[in-house]
């Protein structure tokens, strides 16, 4: 099953990493993972870095990941939240 973009997950990425949606999903035992990065100026740079990182790549290719949200904040702070419906 392909991973799909979800607006709700994107909203979670716009806040701090401990956004209540992420915490709630974890408490329910649902799959949720997040990648963060700071300083890259483009999405291409961020993706290259995440692909080169064992932990970030594992999150992006996790077999349970079905939805994702991606946001860029102030000072080039990037966050990707990956989830699966409970």
PDB file of C-alpha atoms in Angstrom:
ATOM      1  CA  UNK A   1       0.000   0.000   0.000  1.00  0.00           C
ATOM      2  CA  UNK A   2       1.474   3.399  -0.932  1.00  0.00           C
ATOM      3  CA  UNK A   3       2.025   6.072   1.655  1.00  0.00           C
ATOM      4  CA  UNK A   4      -0.274   9.085   1.315  1.00  0.00           C
ATOM      5  CA  UNK A   5      -0.159  12.709   2.403  1.00  0.00           C
ATOM      6  CA  UNK A   6      -2.608  13.714   5.117  1.00  0.00           C
ATOM      7  CA  UNK A   7      -3.462  17.281   6.095  1.00  0.00           C
ATOM      8  CA  UNK A   8      -3.976  16.260   9.728  1.00  0.00           C
ATOM      9  CA  UNK A   9      -0.436  14.912   9.942  1.00  0.00           C
ATOM     10  CA  UNK A  10       0.868  18.073   8.291  1.00  0.00           C
ATOM     11  CA  UNK A  11      -0.826  20.143  10.977  1.00  0.00           C
ATOM     12  CA  UNK A  12       0.997  18.076  13.579  1.00  0.00           C
ATOM     13  CA  UNK A  13       4.293  18.958  11.980  1.00  0.00           C
ATOM     14  CA  UNK A  14       3.627  22.680  12.184  1.00  0.00           C
ATOM     15  CA  UNK A  15       3.833  22.612  15.955  1.00  0.00           C
ATOM     16  CA  UNK A  16       6.592  21.460  18.205  1.00  0.00           C
ATOM     17  CA  UNK A  17       7.700  17.803  17.986  1.00  0.00           C
ATOM     18  CA  UNK A  18       5.605  16.927  21.060  1.00  0.00           C
ATOM     19  CA  UNK A  19       2.396  18.067  19.390  1.00  0.00           C
ATOM     20  CA  UNK A  20      -0.652  16.639  21.245  1.00  0.00           C
ATOM     21  CA  UNK A  21      -1.753  14.599  18.205  1.00  0.00           C
ATOM     22  CA  UNK A  22       1.578  12.767  18.153  1.00  0.00           C
ATOM     23  CA  UNK A  23       1.446  12.137  21.896  1.00  0.00           C
ATOM     24  CA  UNK A  24      -2.149  10.899  21.704  1.00  0.00           C
ATOM     25  CA  UNK A  25      -1.344   8.511  18.856  1.00  0.00           C
ATOM     26  CA  UNK A  26       1.603   7.078  20.773  1.00  0.00           C
ATOM     27  CA  UNK A  27      -0.486   6.619  23.919  1.00  0.00           C
ATOM     28  CA  UNK A  28      -3.057   4.639  21.917  1.00  0.00           C
ATOM     29  CA  UNK A  29      -0.296   2.354  20.697  1.00  0.00           C
ATOM     30  CA  UNK A  30      -0.617   3.594  17.131  1.00  0.00           C
ATOM     31  CA  UNK A  31       2.342   3.876  14.808  1.00  0.00           C
ATOM     32  CA  UNK A  32       3.812   7.354  14.635  1.00  0.00           C
ATOM     33  CA  UNK A  33       7.332   8.437  13.741  1.00  0.00           C
ATOM     34  CA  UNK A  34       8.885  11.800  13.053  1.00  0.00           C
ATOM     35  CA  UNK A  35      11.929  13.143  11.283  1.00  0.00           C
ATOM     36  CA  UNK A  36      13.286  16.581  12.067  1.00  0.00           C
ATOM     37  CA  UNK A  37      16.059  18.616  10.507  1.00  0.00           C
ATOM     38  CA  UNK A  38      17.261  22.186  10.713  1.00  0.00           C
ATOM     39  CA  UNK A  39      19.183  24.348   8.286  1.00  0.00           C
ATOM     40  CA  UNK A  40      18.573  22.744   4.897  1.00  0.00           C
ATOM     41  CA  UNK A  41      17.302  25.279   2.393  1.00  0.00           C
ATOM     42  CA  UNK A  42      15.335  22.961   0.125  1.00  0.00           C
ATOM     43  CA  UNK A  43      13.209  19.847   0.284  1.00  0.00           C
ATOM     44  CA  UNK A  44      15.776  18.065  -1.892  1.00  0.00           C
ATOM     45  CA  UNK A  45      18.512  18.761   0.682  1.00  0.00           C
ATOM     46  CA  UNK A  46      16.300  17.518   3.506  1.00  0.00           C
ATOM     47  CA  UNK A  47      15.354  14.320   1.703  1.00  0.00           C
ATOM     48  CA  UNK A  48      18.970  13.557   0.777  1.00  0.00           C
ATOM     49  CA  UNK A  49      19.925  13.960   4.442  1.00  0.00           C
ATOM     50  CA  UNK A  50      17.063  11.811   5.712  1.00  0.00           C
ATOM     51  CA  UNK A  51      17.798   9.090   3.166  1.00  0.00           C
ATOM     52  CA  UNK A  52      21.451   9.039   4.278  1.00  0.00           C
ATOM     53  CA  UNK A  53      20.480   8.695   7.951  1.00  0.00           C
ATOM     54  CA  UNK A  54      19.754   5.131   9.037  1.00  0.00           C
ATOM     55  CA  UNK A  55      17.117   6.165  11.597  1.00  0.00           C
ATOM     56  CA  UNK A  56      15.357   8.722   9.411  1.00  0.00           C
ATOM     57  CA  UNK A  57      15.314   6.348   6.450  1.00  0.00           C
ATOM     58  CA  UNK A  58      13.905   3.585   8.650  1.00  0.00           C
ATOM     59  CA  UNK A  59      11.024   5.892   9.625  1.00  0.00           C
ATOM     60  CA  UNK A  60      10.275   6.794   6.006  1.00  0.00           C
ATOM     61  CA  UNK A  61      10.281   3.192   4.812  1.00  0.00           C
ATOM     62  CA  UNK A  62       8.630   1.600   7.846  1.00  0.00           C
ATOM     63  CA  UNK A  63       6.108  -1.024   6.786  1.00  0.00           C
ATOM     64  CA  UNK A  64       3.439   0.487   9.059  1.00  0.00           C
ATOM     65  CA  UNK A  65       3.743   4.042   7.691  1.00  0.00           C
ATOM     66  CA  UNK A  66       0.676   4.857   5.594  1.00  0.00           C
ATOM     67  CA  UNK A  67       0.254   8.633   5.908  1.00  0.00           C
ATOM     68  CA  UNK A  68       2.611  11.552   6.289  1.00  0.00           C
ATOM     69  CA  UNK A  69       2.707  15.266   6.859  1.00  0.00           C
ATOM     70  CA  UNK A  70       5.640  17.510   6.006  1.00  0.00           C
ATOM     71  CA  UNK A  71       6.226  21.107   7.015  1.00  0.00           C
ATOM     72  CA  UNK A  72       8.955  23.719   6.901  1.00  0.00           C
ATOM     73  CA  UNK A  73       9.035  26.212   9.737  1.00  0.00           C
ATOM     74  CA  UNK A  74      11.037  29.225  10.745  1.00  0.00           C
ATOM     75  CA  UNK A  75      14.801  29.078  10.318  1.00  0.00           C
ATOM     76  CA  UNK A  76      14.471  26.127   7.923  1.00  0.00           C
ATOM     77  CA  UNK A  77      13.171  23.756  10.586  1.00  0.00           C
ATOM     78  CA  UNK A  78      11.736  20.730   8.780  1.00  0.00           C
ATOM     79  CA  UNK A  79       9.452  18.093  10.307  1.00  0.00           C
ATOM     80  CA  UNK A  80       7.935  14.974   8.796  1.00  0.00           C
ATOM     81  CA  UNK A  81       5.370  12.971  10.779  1.00  0.00           C
ATOM     82  CA  UNK A  82       4.557   9.462   9.562  1.00  0.00           C
ATOM     83  CA  UNK A  83       1.510   7.627  10.876  1.00  0.00           C
ATOM     84  CA  UNK A  84      -0.810   4.686  10.397  1.00  0.00           C
ATOM     85  CA  UNK A  85      -4.525   4.722  11.187  1.00  0.00           C
ATOM     86  CA  UNK A  86      -5.340   3.032  14.493  1.00  0.00           C
TER      87      UNK A  86
END
